[in-house]
Short mmCIF file of C-alpha atoms in Angstrom, two decimals:
data_model
loop_
_atom_site.label_atom_id
_atom_site.label_comp_id
_atom_site.label_asym_id
_atom_site.label_seq_id
_atom_site.Cartn_x
_atom_site.Cartn_y
_atom_site.Cartn_z
CA UNK I 71 4.41 110.59 -12.07
CA UNK I 72 4.59 113.88 -9.93
CA UNK I 73 0.41 113.38 -9.54
CA UNK I 74 0.89 110.34 -8.32
CA UNK I 75 3.27 111.65 -5.46
CA UNK I 76 1.25 114.30 -4.80
CA UNK I 77 -2.21 112.21 -4.31
CA UNK I 78 0.16 109.43 -2.36
CA UNK I 79 1.40 112.35 0.31
CA UNK I 80 -2.28 113.55 0.32
CA UNK I 81 -3.48 110.44 1.36
CA UNK I 82 -1.41 109.76 4.40
CA UNK I 83 -1.99 112.50 6.52
CA UNK I 84 -2.06 110.42 9.84
CA UNK I 85 2.11 109.69 8.76
CA UNK I 86 2.96 112.72 7.93
CA UNK I 87 1.40 114.37 11.11
CA UNK I 88 3.16 111.78 13.08
CA UNK I 89 6.31 113.00 11.22
CA UNK I 90 5.90 116.75 12.40
CA UNK I 91 4.61 115.89 15.81
CA UNK I 92 8.16 113.64 16.25
CA UNK I 93 9.85 116.59 14.03
CA UNK I 94 12.79 114.07 12.94
CA UNK I 95 14.22 115.57 10.08
CA UNK I 96 16.19 112.22 8.83
CA UNK I 97 13.08 110.36 9.39
CA UNK I 98 10.74 112.73 7.36
CA UNK I 99 13.42 112.87 4.27
CA UNK I 100 13.46 109.11 4.50
CA UNK I 101 9.70 108.85 4.49
CA UNK I 102 9.60 110.84 1.52
CA UNK I 103 12.71 108.74 -0.31
CA UNK I 104 10.27 105.83 0.17
CA UNK I 105 7.48 107.69 -1.04
CA UNK I 106 9.39 108.67 -4.25
CA UNK I 107 10.91 105.26 -4.40
CA UNK I 108 7.80 103.50 -4.31
CA UNK I 109 5.79 105.65 -7.12
CA UNK I 110 8.64 105.70 -9.32
CA UNK I 111 10.14 101.99 -9.24
CA UNK I 112 6.93 100.35 -8.82
CA UNK I 113 6.58 100.72 -12.70
CA UNK I 114 9.71 99.37 -13.62
CA UNK I 115 9.55 95.93 -14.89
CA UNK I 116 11.87 93.06 -16.50
CA UNK I 117 10.89 92.10 -19.80
CA UNK I 118 10.63 88.35 -20.37
CA UNK I 119 9.67 86.58 -23.83
CA UNK I 120 8.81 82.79 -22.90
CA UNK I 121 8.83 80.57 -25.95
CA UNK I 122 7.19 77.48 -25.37
CA UNK I 123 5.87 74.50 -27.05
CA UNK I 124 2.30 76.17 -27.85
CA UNK I 125 2.97 79.39 -27.81
CA UNK I 126 5.33 82.57 -27.36
CA UNK I 127 3.95 85.20 -24.48
CA UNK I 128 5.51 88.35 -23.58
CA UNK I 129 5.73 89.57 -19.84
CA UNK I 130 6.32 92.44 -18.06
CA UNK I 131 7.63 91.51 -14.30
CA UNK I 132 7.85 94.11 -12.01
CA UNK I 133 9.83 95.21 -8.85
CA UNK I 134 7.26 93.71 -6.39
CA UNK I 135 6.98 90.61 -8.32
CA UNK I 136 3.82 91.59 -10.34
CA UNK I 137 3.43 89.69 -13.62
CA UNK I 138 1.55 91.41 -16.63
CA UNK I 139 1.01 89.41 -20.02
CA UNK I 140 1.56 91.61 -22.73
CA UNK I 141 1.25 89.16 -25.30
CA UNK I 142 0.63 85.88 -26.25
CA UNK I 143 0.73 84.09 -29.64
CA UNK I 144 -0.22 80.70 -30.70
CA UNK I 145 2.77 78.20 -32.26
CA UNK I 146 0.83 75.33 -34.21
CA UNK I 147 2.99 72.36 -34.39
CA UNK I 148 1.86 70.25 -37.30
CA UNK I 149 2.61 66.36 -36.53
CA UNK I 150 3.42 63.77 -39.46
CA UNK I 151 4.65 60.19 -38.71
CA UNK I 152 7.59 61.28 -37.08
CA UNK I 153 7.81 64.80 -38.17
CA UNK I 154 7.03 67.61 -35.80
CA UNK I 155 7.62 71.22 -36.87
CA UNK I 156 5.91 74.77 -37.09
CA UNK I 157 6.27 77.68 -39.40
CA UNK I 158 9.19 79.39 -38.75
CA UNK I 159 8.06 82.68 -40.85
CA UNK I 160 5.05 82.84 -38.47
CA UNK I 161 7.54 82.68 -35.57
CA UNK I 162 9.59 85.14 -36.95
CA UNK I 163 6.69 87.67 -37.69
CA UNK I 164 5.85 87.31 -33.94
CA UNK I 165 9.38 87.99 -32.66
CA UNK I 166 9.10 91.32 -34.51
CA UNK I 167 5.84 92.32 -33.15
CA UNK I 168 7.20 91.26 -29.41
CA UNK I 169 9.11 94.60 -30.17
CA UNK I 170 6.46 97.00 -30.24
CA UNK I 171 4.54 94.94 -26.84
CA UNK I 172 5.75 97.28 -23.88
CA UNK I 173 3.89 98.63 -21.38
CA UNK I 174 2.90 102.25 -21.50
CA UNK I 175 4.55 103.26 -18.34
CA UNK I 176 7.83 102.29 -16.59
CA UNK I 177 11.44 101.51 -17.65
CA UNK I 178 12.25 97.89 -18.66
CA UNK I 179 15.37 97.33 -16.85
CA UNK I 180 16.96 94.66 -18.75
CA UNK I 181 15.18 91.85 -21.16
CA UNK I 182 15.44 87.58 -20.96
CA UNK I 183 14.29 84.88 -22.99
CA UNK I 184 13.29 81.59 -21.78
CA UNK I 185 13.10 79.07 -24.49
CA UNK I 186 11.89 75.72 -25.24
CA UNK I 187 15.38 73.80 -25.35
CA UNK I 188 15.30 71.02 -28.27
CA UNK I 189 13.54 73.10 -31.38
CA UNK I 190 16.09 73.74 -34.04
CA UNK I 191 16.15 76.11 -37.03
CA UNK I 192 17.83 77.12 -39.88
CA UNK I 193 18.08 80.41 -41.71
CA UNK I 194 20.07 82.86 -43.66
CA UNK I 195 21.85 85.14 -41.10
CA UNK I 196 22.31 88.32 -43.43
CA UNK I 197 18.72 88.52 -44.31
CA UNK I 198 17.40 86.86 -41.34
CA UNK I 199 14.95 84.86 -43.39
CA UNK I 200 13.76 81.17 -42.21
CA UNK I 201 14.95 78.03 -44.80
CA UNK I 202 12.81 75.72 -43.33
CA UNK I 203 10.21 74.82 -40.80
CA UNK I 204 11.43 74.90 -37.17
CA UNK I 205 11.51 71.33 -35.87
CA UNK I 206 9.78 70.81 -32.73
CA UNK I 207 11.29 69.16 -29.49
CA UNK I 208 8.72 65.96 -30.51
CA UNK I 209 10.07 65.54 -34.31
CA UNK I 210 11.73 62.00 -34.49
CA UNK I 211 12.88 62.29 -37.86
CA UNK I 212 16.39 61.27 -37.12
CA UNK I 213 15.49 58.34 -35.51
CA UNK I 214 16.43 56.00 -38.22
CA UNK I 215 20.16 57.68 -38.81
CA UNK I 216 20.99 57.72 -35.01
CA UNK I 217 20.06 54.03 -34.94
CA UNK I 218 22.42 53.29 -37.20
CA UNK I 219 25.34 54.97 -35.36
CA UNK I 220 28.13 53.30 -33.56
CA UNK I 221 28.54 55.56 -30.55
CA UNK I 222 29.26 54.89 -26.86
CA UNK I 223 26.36 55.73 -24.78
CA UNK I 224 28.40 56.04 -21.73
CA UNK I 225 30.87 58.32 -23.33
CA UNK I 226 27.96 60.22 -24.87
CA UNK I 227 26.32 60.74 -21.04
CA UNK I 228 29.89 61.72 -19.53
CA UNK I 229 30.37 64.81 -21.81
CA UNK I 230 26.83 66.07 -22.59
CA UNK I 231 24.70 64.64 -19.61
CA UNK I 232 22.24 63.33 -21.79
CA UNK I 233 21.44 59.92 -23.94
CA UNK I 234 21.65 59.47 -27.35
CA UNK I 235 17.94 60.44 -28.50
CA UNK I 236 16.67 61.63 -31.78
CA UNK I 237 14.95 64.27 -29.43
CA UNK I 238 17.50 66.28 -28.81
CA UNK I 239 19.38 68.80 -31.72
CA UNK I 240 22.56 66.64 -33.32
CA UNK I 241 20.16 64.20 -35.55
CA UNK I 242 17.82 67.04 -36.52
CA UNK I 243 20.43 69.71 -37.13
CA UNK I 244 22.12 67.04 -39.53
CA UNK I 245 18.90 66.63 -41.31
CA UNK I 246 18.32 70.34 -41.71
CA UNK I 247 21.77 70.55 -43.33
CA UNK I 248 21.27 67.67 -45.80
CA UNK I 249 17.58 68.69 -46.99
CA UNK I 250 17.70 72.13 -47.35
CA UNK I 251 19.33 73.22 -50.57
CA UNK I 252 20.25 76.87 -50.20
CA UNK I 253 22.39 75.42 -46.96
CA UNK I 254 25.12 74.70 -49.26
CA UNK I 255 25.84 78.63 -50.84
CA UNK I 256 24.81 80.17 -47.88
CA UNK I 257 27.56 78.40 -45.76
CA UNK I 258 30.40 78.81 -48.53
CA UNK I 259 29.29 82.46 -48.22
CA UNK I 260 29.23 82.46 -44.25
CA UNK I 261 25.61 83.62 -44.38
CA UNK I 262 24.46 80.04 -42.59
CA UNK I 263 22.44 80.68 -39.18
CA UNK I 264 22.07 76.81 -37.94
CA UNK I 265 21.25 76.04 -34.30
CA UNK I 266 18.47 76.10 -31.21
CA UNK I 267 15.44 77.74 -31.97
CA UNK I 268 16.70 80.51 -29.43
CA UNK I 269 19.68 81.13 -31.43
CA UNK I 270 17.48 82.60 -33.94
CA UNK I 271 15.39 84.70 -31.49
CA UNK I 272 18.29 86.40 -30.34
CA UNK I 273 19.54 87.33 -33.58
CA UNK I 274 15.73 88.51 -34.47
CA UNK I 275 15.60 91.25 -31.43
CA UNK I 276 19.28 92.04 -31.29
CA UNK I 277 21.24 90.82 -34.15
CA UNK I 278 23.59 88.89 -32.14
CA UNK I 279 24.16 85.19 -33.20
CA UNK I 280 24.50 83.24 -30.02
CA UNK I 281 23.23 80.97 -27.73
CA UNK I 282 23.35 80.22 -24.17
CA UNK I 283 24.77 76.95 -22.39
CA UNK I 284 21.53 75.89 -21.34
CA UNK I 285 20.07 75.42 -24.30
CA UNK I 286 23.40 74.32 -25.99
CA UNK I 287 23.42 71.64 -23.88
CA UNK I 288 20.47 70.02 -25.31
CA UNK I 289 22.04 69.31 -28.87
CA UNK I 290 24.36 66.47 -27.87
CA UNK I 291 26.89 68.77 -29.40
CA UNK I 292 28.00 70.91 -26.20
CA UNK I 293 30.70 69.28 -23.72
CA UNK I 294 29.09 70.62 -20.58
CA UNK I 295 32.69 69.53 -19.13
CA UNK I 296 35.02 71.51 -21.35
CA UNK I 297 32.26 74.20 -22.08
CA UNK I 298 32.75 73.97 -25.72
CA UNK I 299 31.30 72.48 -29.16
CA UNK I 300 32.21 69.06 -28.93
CA UNK I 301 34.64 68.24 -32.05
CA UNK I 302 34.12 64.24 -32.64
CA UNK I 303 30.22 64.57 -32.18
CA UNK I 304 30.08 67.16 -34.76
CA UNK I 305 32.22 65.28 -36.92
CA UNK I 306 30.13 62.36 -36.37
CA UNK I 307 26.85 64.53 -37.63
CA UNK I 308 28.68 66.04 -40.58
CA UNK I 309 28.07 69.34 -38.94
CA UNK I 310 31.12 71.82 -39.12
CA UNK I 311 31.34 73.20 -35.74
CA UNK I 312 32.38 77.13 -37.46
CA UNK I 313 28.14 77.11 -38.45
CA UNK I 314 27.32 76.50 -34.86
CA UNK I 315 26.20 80.07 -32.86
CA UNK I 316 29.07 81.03 -30.50
CA UNK I 317 27.80 80.11 -26.92
CA UNK I 318 27.77 82.63 -23.86
CA UNK I 319 26.71 82.20 -20.48
CA UNK I 320 23.31 82.01 -19.17
CA UNK I 321 23.94 85.69 -17.81
CA UNK I 322 25.47 87.19 -20.53
CA UNK I 323 25.53 90.49 -22.89
CA UNK I 324 23.33 89.59 -25.80
CA UNK I 325 23.17 92.82 -27.04
CA UNK I 326 20.07 95.70 -27.02
CA UNK I 327 16.67 94.78 -28.45
CA UNK I 328 16.20 96.49 -31.79
CA UNK I 329 15.91 100.32 -31.43
CA UNK I 330 15.34 99.92 -27.83
CA UNK I 331 18.12 101.04 -25.25
CA UNK I 332 17.13 97.38 -23.48
CA UNK I 333 20.17 94.88 -22.71
CA UNK I 334 19.06 91.84 -23.34
CA UNK I 335 20.71 90.36 -20.37
CA UNK I 336 19.46 86.32 -20.17
CA UNK I 337 18.81 83.70 -22.65
CA UNK I 338 17.85 80.12 -20.79
CA UNK I 339 16.00 77.14 -21.10
CA UNK I 340 12.57 77.27 -20.18
CA UNK I 341 12.62 74.63 -17.59
CA UNK I 342 15.85 75.72 -16.19
CA UNK I 343 14.06 79.20 -15.34
CA UNK I 344 11.35 77.76 -14.06
CA UNK I 345 13.46 76.06 -11.28
CA UNK I 346 14.78 79.39 -10.41
CA UNK I 347 11.68 80.49 -9.21
CA UNK I 348 11.44 78.87 -5.74
CA UNK I 349 13.88 78.60 -3.63
CA UNK I 350 14.30 74.61 -3.73
CA UNK I 351 16.36 72.70 -1.22
CA UNK I 352 18.89 70.00 -1.91
CA UNK I 353 16.59 67.62 -0.62
CA UNK I 354 13.41 68.13 -2.68
CA UNK I 355 12.40 67.37 -6.45
CA UNK I 356 11.00 70.36 -8.14
CA UNK I 357 8.60 69.56 -10.98
CA UNK I 358 7.18 71.66 -13.57
CA UNK I 359 4.31 70.36 -15.54
CA UNK I 360 3.13 71.80 -18.89
CA UNK I 361 3.03 69.79 -21.98
CA UNK I 362 5.54 67.64 -20.77
CA UNK I 363 6.68 67.03 -16.79
CA UNK I 364 10.36 67.67 -15.83
CA UNK I 365 11.81 66.63 -12.68
CA UNK I 366 14.86 68.20 -11.11
CA UNK I 367 17.07 67.68 -8.31
CA UNK I 368 19.72 69.60 -7.86
CA UNK I 369 23.23 68.13 -7.84
CA UNK I 370 26.88 68.36 -9.03
CA UNK I 371 27.78 67.21 -12.50
CA UNK I 372 28.43 63.37 -12.50
CA UNK I 373 27.52 62.82 -8.87
CA UNK I 374 26.20 59.86 -9.79
CA UNK I 375 25.94 57.88 -13.17
CA UNK I 376 22.42 56.46 -13.71
CA UNK I 377 22.17 56.17 -17.49
CA UNK I 378 18.54 56.23 -17.03
CA UNK I 379 18.30 60.11 -16.06
CA UNK I 380 20.23 63.15 -17.30
CA UNK I 381 22.91 65.12 -15.95
CA UNK I 382 21.25 68.83 -17.09
CA UNK I 383 22.95 72.13 -17.10
CA UNK I 384 20.71 74.50 -15.71
CA UNK I 385 22.28 77.98 -15.60
CA UNK I 386 25.54 79.05 -15.60
CA UNK I 387 27.61 82.50 -15.36
CA UNK I 388 31.33 83.75 -16.03
CA UNK I 389 32.40 81.34 -13.34
CA UNK I 390 30.71 78.75 -12.79
CA UNK I 391 27.61 76.33 -13.78
CA UNK I 392 24.74 74.63 -12.03
CA UNK I 393 23.35 71.17 -12.67
CA UNK I 394 20.64 69.04 -11.98
CA UNK I 395 19.63 65.61 -11.85
CA UNK I 396 16.45 65.40 -14.43
CA UNK I 397 13.74 63.26 -15.48
CA UNK I 398 11.11 63.62 -18.30
CA UNK I 399 7.54 62.76 -18.74
CA UNK I 400 6.45 63.58 -22.02
CA UNK I 401 3.03 62.73 -21.99
CA UNK I 402 1.66 65.64 -19.41
CA UNK I 403 -0.24 68.33 -20.69
CA UNK I 404 -0.25 66.51 -23.86
CA UNK I 405 -1.66 63.53 -22.78
CA UNK I 406 -4.81 65.69 -21.41
CA UNK I 407 -4.63 67.10 -25.25
CA UNK I 408 -4.49 63.98 -27.07
CA UNK I 409 -7.36 62.33 -24.54
CA UNK I 410 -9.69 65.74 -25.79
CA UNK I 411 -8.88 64.96 -29.23
CA UNK I 412 -9.38 61.08 -28.86
CA UNK I 413 -12.76 61.95 -26.95
CA UNK I 414 -13.88 65.19 -28.90
CA UNK I 415 -13.91 67.31 -26.04
CA UNK I 416 -13.64 71.14 -26.57
CA UNK I 417 -11.36 73.11 -23.98
CA UNK I 418 -13.93 74.06 -22.00
CA UNK I 419 -15.43 70.59 -21.85
CA UNK I 420 -11.98 69.06 -20.93
CA UNK I 421 -11.49 71.66 -18.21
CA UNK I 422 -14.83 70.52 -16.91
CA UNK I 423 -13.92 67.02 -16.85
CA UNK I 424 -10.33 67.74 -15.29
CA UNK I 425 -12.27 69.92 -12.58
CA UNK I 426 -14.03 66.64 -11.46
CA UNK I 427 -10.87 64.90 -10.91
CA UNK I 428 -10.64 64.43 -7.20
CA UNK I 429 -14.36 63.21 -7.63
CA UNK I 430 -13.69 60.08 -9.36
CA UNK I 431 -12.57 57.30 -6.60
CA UNK I 432 -11.82 54.33 -9.23
CA UNK I 433 -10.47 55.70 -12.75
CA UNK I 434 -9.55 53.29 -15.57
CA UNK I 435 -6.05 52.55 -16.07
CA UNK I 436 -4.28 55.21 -18.88
CA UNK I 437 -1.40 53.64 -21.17
CA UNK I 438 0.21 57.15 -21.36
CA UNK I 439 2.60 56.58 -24.04
CA UNK I 440 2.01 60.20 -25.90
CA UNK I 441 5.12 61.39 -27.49
CA UNK I 442 6.96 58.68 -26.30
CA UNK I 443 7.77 57.22 -22.60
CA UNK I 444 10.73 59.49 -21.32
CA UNK I 445 12.54 58.45 -18.51
CA UNK I 446 13.29 55.69 -17.03
CA UNK I 447 12.01 54.14 -20.16
CA UNK I 448 13.22 56.52 -23.20
CA UNK I 449 11.31 54.11 -25.71
CA UNK I 450 8.30 54.51 -27.89
CA UNK I 451 6.16 52.20 -25.88
CA UNK I 452 2.55 50.29 -26.28
CA UNK I 453 0.03 51.59 -27.95
CA UNK I 454 -1.73 54.28 -26.23
CA UNK I 455 -5.07 53.87 -24.45
CA UNK I 456 -7.64 52.94 -21.63
CA UNK I 457 -7.82 49.82 -20.38
CA UNK I 458 -11.42 48.41 -19.54
CA UNK I 459 -12.82 51.65 -19.81
CA UNK I 460 -15.24 50.97 -22.68
CA UNK I 461 -18.66 51.83 -20.38
CA UNK I 462 -16.36 53.86 -18.46
CA UNK I 463 -17.61 57.85 -18.53
CA UNK I 464 -15.57 60.74 -19.88
CA UNK I 465 -15.37 62.00 -16.46
CA UNK I 466 -13.73 59.11 -15.67
CA UNK I 467 -11.39 58.35 -18.68
CA UNK I 468 -9.78 62.17 -18.29
CA UNK I 469 -9.28 61.20 -14.17
CA UNK I 470 -7.09 58.13 -15.65
CA UNK I 471 -5.38 60.40 -17.84
CA UNK I 472 -4.31 62.59 -14.93
CA UNK I 473 -3.73 59.52 -12.70
CA UNK I 474 -1.32 58.32 -15.42
CA UNK I 475 0.98 61.33 -15.06
CA UNK I 476 1.16 61.17 -11.40
CA UNK I 477 2.00 57.53 -11.96
CA UNK I 478 4.79 58.39 -14.07
CA UNK I 479 5.82 61.09 -12.27
CA UNK I 480 6.08 58.98 -9.26
CA UNK I 481 7.89 56.34 -11.06
CA UNK I 482 10.72 58.81 -11.61
CA UNK I 483 10.79 59.90 -8.30
CA UNK I 484 11.36 56.42 -6.91
CA UNK I 485 14.26 56.25 -9.44
CA UNK I 486 15.84 59.55 -8.23
CA UNK I 487 15.62 58.03 -4.48
CA UNK I 488 17.91 55.50 -5.16
CA UNK I 489 20.69 58.13 -5.00
CA UNK I 490 19.07 60.69 -3.34
CA UNK I 491 17.50 61.64 0.21
CA UNK I 492 14.37 63.57 -1.05
CA UNK I 493 12.15 64.58 1.59
CA UNK I 494 9.71 66.63 -0.37
CA UNK I 495 8.16 67.99 -3.38
CA UNK I 496 7.71 71.49 -5.25
CA UNK I 497 5.32 71.11 -7.93
CA UNK I 498 4.25 73.71 -10.20
CA UNK I 499 2.97 74.43 -13.68
CA UNK I 500 -0.48 74.32 -15.45
CA UNK I 501 -1.31 70.84 -15.05
CA UNK I 502 -0.29 70.66 -11.21
CA UNK I 503 -3.44 73.16 -10.29
CA UNK I 504 -6.01 70.33 -11.39
CA UNK I 505 -7.75 70.02 -7.97
CA UNK I 506 -6.53 66.71 -6.11
CA UNK I 507 -3.40 66.41 -8.72
CA UNK I 508 -1.18 67.24 -5.15
CA UNK I 509 -2.82 65.40 -2.87
CA UNK I 510 -2.89 62.27 -5.34
CA UNK I 511 1.12 62.60 -5.67
CA UNK I 512 1.55 63.10 -1.93
CA UNK I 513 -0.39 60.18 -1.28
CA UNK I 514 1.30 57.59 -4.06
CA UNK I 515 5.12 59.18 -3.33
CA UNK I 516 4.52 59.02 0.63
CA UNK I 517 6.06 62.66 0.74
CA UNK I 518 4.58 65.96 1.50
CA UNK I 519 3.98 68.03 -1.61
CA UNK I 520 3.76 71.90 -1.94
CA UNK I 521 2.36 73.80 -4.73
CA UNK I 522 3.43 77.07 -6.15
CA UNK I 523 0.89 79.76 -6.08
CA UNK I 524 1.58 81.44 -9.64
CA UNK I 525 1.67 78.79 -12.49
CA UNK I 526 4.13 81.34 -14.20
CA UNK I 527 7.28 79.44 -12.69
CA UNK I 528 9.39 80.33 -16.15
CA UNK I 529 8.61 84.23 -16.52
CA UNK I 530 9.42 84.65 -12.86
CA UNK I 531 12.27 82.37 -12.17
CA UNK I 532 13.62 84.11 -15.49
CA UNK I 533 13.19 87.44 -13.78
CA UNK I 534 14.61 86.52 -10.45
CA UNK I 535 17.96 85.83 -12.30
CA UNK I 536 17.69 88.95 -14.13
CA UNK I 537 17.53 90.93 -10.84
CA UNK I 538 20.67 89.26 -9.45
CA UNK I 539 22.73 89.94 -12.72
CA UNK I 540 22.38 93.29 -12.93
CA UNK I 541 22.51 93.86 -9.01
CA UNK I 542 18.95 95.12 -8.56
CA UNK I 543 16.63 94.68 -5.65
CA UNK I 544 16.19 91.03 -5.23
CA UNK I 545 12.46 89.39 -6.37
CA UNK I 546 11.17 87.29 -3.39
CA UNK I 547 10.25 83.43 -4.16
CA UNK I 548 6.96 82.82 -5.17
CA UNK I 549 4.62 81.50 -2.49
CA UNK I 550 3.75 77.94 -1.93
CA UNK I 551 0.53 76.30 -0.62
CA UNK I 552 0.95 74.38 3.12
CA UNK I 553 1.96 70.98 2.37
CA UNK I 554 -0.16 68.62 1.05
CA UNK I 555 0.30 65.31 3.18
CA UNK I 556 0.08 61.68 2.50
CA UNK I 557 -3.61 60.64 3.37
CA UNK I 558 -4.02 58.32 6.45
CA UNK I 559 -6.81 56.21 4.71
CA UNK I 560 -5.06 52.79 3.67
CA UNK I 561 -7.72 51.59 1.47
CA UNK I 562 -7.81 54.63 -0.81
CA UNK I 563 -3.56 54.89 -0.83
CA UNK I 564 -3.82 50.84 -1.69
CA UNK I 565 -6.30 50.99 -4.62
CA UNK I 566 -4.35 53.78 -5.88
CA UNK I 567 -1.18 52.09 -5.68
CA UNK I 568 -2.74 48.68 -7.17
CA UNK I 569 -3.62 50.92 -10.34
CA UNK I 570 -0.02 52.34 -10.50
CA UNK I 571 1.40 48.72 -10.58
CA UNK I 572 -0.95 47.83 -13.28
CA UNK I 573 0.33 50.65 -15.56
CA UNK I 574 3.68 49.40 -14.85
CA UNK I 575 3.14 45.97 -15.59
CA UNK I 576 1.94 47.30 -19.52
CA UNK I 577 5.27 49.54 -19.77
CA UNK I 578 8.73 47.87 -20.99
CA UNK I 579 11.35 47.30 -18.48
CA UNK I 580 13.60 50.09 -17.53
CA UNK I 581 16.91 50.10 -17.39
CA UNK I 582 18.41 48.68 -13.92
CA UNK I 583 19.24 50.90 -11.47
CA UNK I 584 23.03 51.21 -10.90
#
């Protein structure tokens, strides 16, 4: 550090001469303080673990906004009918390895975890050992049970903000309790861990058994109004409330990382973290596109009651909660992966095809029901396929998949616009960086689209929240591109909208707008 300070001083003789010439003791001292701060503090960072659907990654986010990927581990989901799960012992090993993954220089000011929202686990709290595979957000094994339950969907939505759906935690947690042999004995011994994946991760990293509100709210068991586990819903699913992890605010004390004096101060849902990477105005819709596409408009809880959309708890501290209206598209990156497997494309070949998207003028319509239809349909939908594409090139087929993602997003934005005055779109995530994607969305929605210049919005948003929570220097929002404005070329837009309506005709009718 001292060598770095000396080199920095020697590299700026003109500035030193100016200080000497003017001989202001105050300015000279302040100048040297700034040098010391830069040399020392530029190496300090926030340590962020990002647990997504396909990987677990570890980042250092420095005080000047730089992001360094420290490690990346794949998470492989196995699909079998309505089952979707991945190996929990592999996850446990990866989490333990993260505790050895730090930059060689600098100080970690605080740690945070951003995690996929609807994956759940069961484990032995005493030993830390998983008892079953992790059940992915895409798992639908509870579908049959949930169809048989008589429950008022309006009541469920009024207290949870969600729809009665097998994708959320309630049915999957019930299934684990009923099908894991060790569960009953460990429950009697008060050693059973049961909850969202992030509660397992927190215990592995700090020893605490807890979860944050933004992820607890995706279980269909959390009352977002009263801020507590909802007893009637727990009883309905035969889940004893005392088994569920204690719930804390998004920004809270979650203990210290094992063998390190680093406080874990943030636990948050991954999509919620992404929203905090940018300063999104109230009249804009924020869209983060990865495996799925998630659309958010900031709004107070129960501003309006459209059953086809969600009231999502975004983040919280001890005093307040932040909510947003949410819409979801299940088949975004997942649809591109489905197409690659269906067409026998390698990752490199898929990347080449996506790079040609804006060159394809009339791609075939793709019936995108990959992983089921999200909002505003909330059902499985028809067979996934291209229409009239037997003689169409592979590039054109992939372009059709990309357009289908844009079509589903646009339909949800139209739904939101019935209730909110929306003026622009903020776009982030890997799929959004496909050349031509933002322009196509602008053309279809007739709204300007601004694109985040950094795809790691989840990680950066988590770091911004951490900086505010520990009263450190704030991190600036991510840089945005110049706005992509709707095209004035009418024939192109007419053809685009025509393909959009063809897709809608092949999808089920959604619930009427209230």
